[in-house]
Amino acid sequence: MAQQLWLLRHGEAVPHDAAPDFERELTDRGRDQSRAAGRALSALEVEVHLCFTSPKVRSRETAELACEALGVEPVEEEVLAEGFDGAAALDLMRTAGADQRVLVVGHEPDFSQVVYDLTGGRVDFKKGGVAGIRLDGSRGELIALLRPRETDRIR
């Protein structure tokens, strides 16, 4: 089995003018999106071995809520705060075993760039959305792209 990288964009957060960027929290809707993403991954039997999250509050909250359903503890990773790309994603994946699934929680436009860097695909990554990439070395195949309205329906 190949490695899998699962990307979860943080849920909806309070507006930019409500708090400094690093401290913006999730809204109620964002918390619901985060829980739904975790439940959906669990229902799809995506066994997550490691979870890395941006240290920004909205991402950390998203990771904690999603990981409740996945039985894994998120670990903060500074590189996810800003400027995360395909090369950085591959660096994170080197910490995982050959057949492990890694969940990464972070931000746009970084995650769309990661999908492009690893698969060549262009995606519209919604808040609370999930993308799955199967990795073969430094090459990837997009195996899933779920919007929040889809993760909410998967039980």
Short mmCIF file of C-alpha atoms in Angstrom, two decimals:
data_model
loop_
_atom_site.label_atom_id
_atom_site.label_comp_id
_atom_site.label_asym_id
_atom_site.label_seq_id
_atom_site.Cartn_x
_atom_site.Cartn_y
_atom_site.Cartn_z
CA MET A 1 0.00 0.00 0.00
CA ALA A 2 1.24 3.51 -0.79
CA GLN A 3 1.35 6.47 1.53
CA GLN A 4 -1.65 8.79 1.57
CA LEU A 5 -1.66 12.50 2.33
CA TRP A 6 -5.01 13.87 3.49
CA LEU A 7 -5.43 17.64 3.51
CA LEU A 8 -8.13 19.30 5.61
CA ARG A 9 -8.61 23.03 5.20
CA HIS A 10 -9.62 24.69 8.46
CA GLY A 11 -13.31 25.36 8.98
CA GLU A 12 -14.99 28.72 8.72
CA ALA A 13 -13.37 31.25 11.06
CA VAL A 14 -14.36 34.62 12.48
CA PRO A 15 -13.80 37.56 10.09
CA HIS A 16 -10.31 38.97 9.53
CA ASP A 17 -11.11 42.17 11.41
CA ALA A 18 -12.37 40.29 14.51
CA ALA A 19 -8.92 39.23 15.74
CA PRO A 20 -5.26 39.08 14.66
CA ASP A 21 -4.83 36.46 11.93
CA PHE A 22 -2.99 33.96 14.14
CA GLU A 23 -5.75 34.11 16.79
CA ARG A 24 -8.88 33.82 14.64
CA GLU A 25 -11.17 31.13 16.05
CA LEU A 26 -13.70 28.91 14.34
CA THR A 27 -17.33 29.92 14.09
CA ASP A 28 -20.07 27.46 15.10
CA ARG A 29 -20.34 26.53 11.43
CA GLY A 30 -16.56 25.99 11.28
CA ARG A 31 -16.71 23.68 14.30
CA ASP A 32 -19.51 21.70 12.62
CA GLN A 33 -17.45 21.48 9.39
CA SER A 34 -14.45 20.21 11.35
CA ARG A 35 -16.41 17.50 13.16
CA ALA A 36 -18.07 16.47 9.89
CA ALA A 37 -14.69 16.10 8.17
CA GLY A 38 -13.44 13.81 10.93
CA ARG A 39 -16.64 11.73 10.91
CA ALA A 40 -16.50 11.43 7.11
CA LEU A 41 -12.90 10.23 7.09
CA SER A 42 -13.73 7.73 9.81
CA ALA A 43 -16.84 6.50 7.96
CA LEU A 44 -14.75 6.11 4.80
CA GLU A 45 -12.36 3.99 6.88
CA VAL A 46 -9.42 6.32 6.35
CA GLU A 47 -7.19 5.21 9.21
CA VAL A 48 -5.05 8.25 10.04
CA HIS A 49 -1.69 7.43 11.62
CA LEU A 50 -0.35 10.98 12.09
CA CYS A 51 -1.93 14.44 12.11
CA PHE A 52 -0.05 17.69 11.69
CA THR A 53 -1.69 21.08 12.10
CA SER A 54 -0.85 24.70 11.56
CA PRO A 55 -0.33 26.47 14.88
CA LYS A 56 -2.93 29.11 13.94
CA VAL A 57 -5.93 28.83 16.28
CA ARG A 58 -8.52 28.07 13.58
CA SER A 59 -6.45 25.17 12.23
CA ARG A 60 -5.57 23.78 15.63
CA GLU A 61 -9.28 23.82 16.59
CA THR A 62 -10.18 22.13 13.30
CA ALA A 63 -7.58 19.42 13.87
CA GLU A 64 -8.67 18.76 17.45
CA LEU A 65 -12.35 18.45 16.46
CA ALA A 66 -11.70 16.28 13.40
CA CYS A 67 -9.27 14.03 15.25
CA GLU A 68 -11.87 13.17 17.92
CA ALA A 69 -13.43 10.81 15.38
CA LEU A 70 -10.06 9.56 14.12
CA GLY A 71 -8.40 8.61 17.41
CA VAL A 72 -5.18 10.52 16.78
CA GLU A 73 -3.64 13.56 18.48
CA PRO A 74 -2.71 16.51 16.25
CA VAL A 75 0.84 17.84 16.41
CA GLU A 76 1.57 21.48 15.63
CA GLU A 77 3.93 22.03 12.72
CA GLU A 78 5.17 25.58 12.10
CA VAL A 79 5.70 25.03 8.35
CA LEU A 80 1.91 24.77 7.97
CA ALA A 81 1.32 28.35 9.14
CA GLU A 82 2.26 29.87 5.80
CA GLY A 83 4.01 28.94 2.56
CA PHE A 84 3.35 25.19 2.74
CA ASP A 85 3.92 23.54 -0.66
CA GLY A 86 4.47 20.16 -2.27
CA ALA A 87 8.12 19.94 -1.22
CA ALA A 88 7.21 20.70 2.41
CA ALA A 89 4.41 18.11 2.23
CA LEU A 90 6.87 15.47 1.04
CA ASP A 91 9.22 16.41 3.89
CA LEU A 92 6.38 15.83 6.38
CA MET A 93 5.53 12.52 4.73
CA ARG A 94 9.08 11.29 5.31
CA THR A 95 8.24 11.14 9.04
CA ALA A 96 5.57 8.53 8.30
CA GLY A 97 5.91 4.86 7.45
CA ALA A 98 5.72 3.54 3.90
CA ASP A 99 2.01 2.70 4.05
CA GLN A 100 0.73 5.29 6.49
CA ARG A 101 -1.95 7.92 6.10
CA VAL A 102 -1.15 11.43 7.26
CA LEU A 103 -3.72 14.17 7.88
CA VAL A 104 -2.51 17.74 7.53
CA VAL A 105 -4.69 20.66 8.65
CA GLY A 106 -3.97 24.12 7.31
CA HIS A 107 -4.73 26.91 4.91
CA GLU A 108 -5.33 28.22 1.43
CA PRO A 109 -3.84 29.00 -0.99
CA ASP A 110 -1.23 26.55 0.27
CA PHE A 111 -3.33 23.40 0.01
CA SER A 112 -4.40 24.04 -3.59
CA GLN A 113 -0.71 24.51 -4.37
CA VAL A 114 0.17 21.19 -2.69
CA VAL A 115 -2.46 19.39 -4.78
CA TYR A 116 -1.08 21.02 -7.93
CA ASP A 117 2.56 20.35 -7.03
CA LEU A 118 1.95 16.67 -6.32
CA THR A 119 -0.77 15.77 -8.86
CA GLY A 120 -0.89 18.51 -11.49
CA GLY A 121 -4.58 18.99 -10.66
CA ARG A 122 -6.23 22.33 -9.99
CA VAL A 123 -8.85 22.30 -7.25
CA ASP A 124 -11.22 24.69 -5.51
CA PHE A 125 -10.49 23.95 -1.86
CA LYS A 126 -13.41 25.03 0.35
CA LYS A 127 -13.17 25.81 4.07
CA GLY A 128 -13.70 22.50 5.83
CA GLY A 129 -12.94 20.62 2.60
CA VAL A 130 -10.82 17.48 2.35
CA ALA A 131 -8.49 16.19 -0.35
CA GLY A 132 -6.74 12.83 -0.44
CA ILE A 133 -3.55 12.15 -2.40
CA ARG A 134 -2.00 8.71 -2.91
CA LEU A 135 1.77 9.12 -3.10
CA ASP A 136 4.28 7.11 -5.08
CA GLY A 137 7.59 8.73 -4.21
CA SER A 138 7.28 12.39 -5.16
CA ARG A 139 4.34 11.82 -7.52
CA GLY A 140 0.76 11.83 -6.42
CA GLU A 141 -2.72 10.90 -7.57
CA LEU A 142 -5.76 12.80 -6.34
CA ILE A 143 -8.06 10.12 -4.92
CA ALA A 144 -10.66 12.27 -3.16
CA LEU A 145 -11.92 15.84 -3.06
CA LEU A 146 -14.79 16.50 -0.68
CA ARG A 147 -16.57 19.77 -0.03
CA PRO A 148 -18.10 20.44 3.40
CA ARG A 149 -21.61 19.73 2.12
CA GLU A 150 -20.39 16.26 1.10
CA THR A 151 -18.51 15.48 4.32
CA ASP A 152 -21.64 16.48 6.23
CA ARG A 153 -23.65 13.79 4.40
CA ILE A 154 -21.19 10.93 4.98
CA ARG A 155 -22.08 9.10 8.18
#
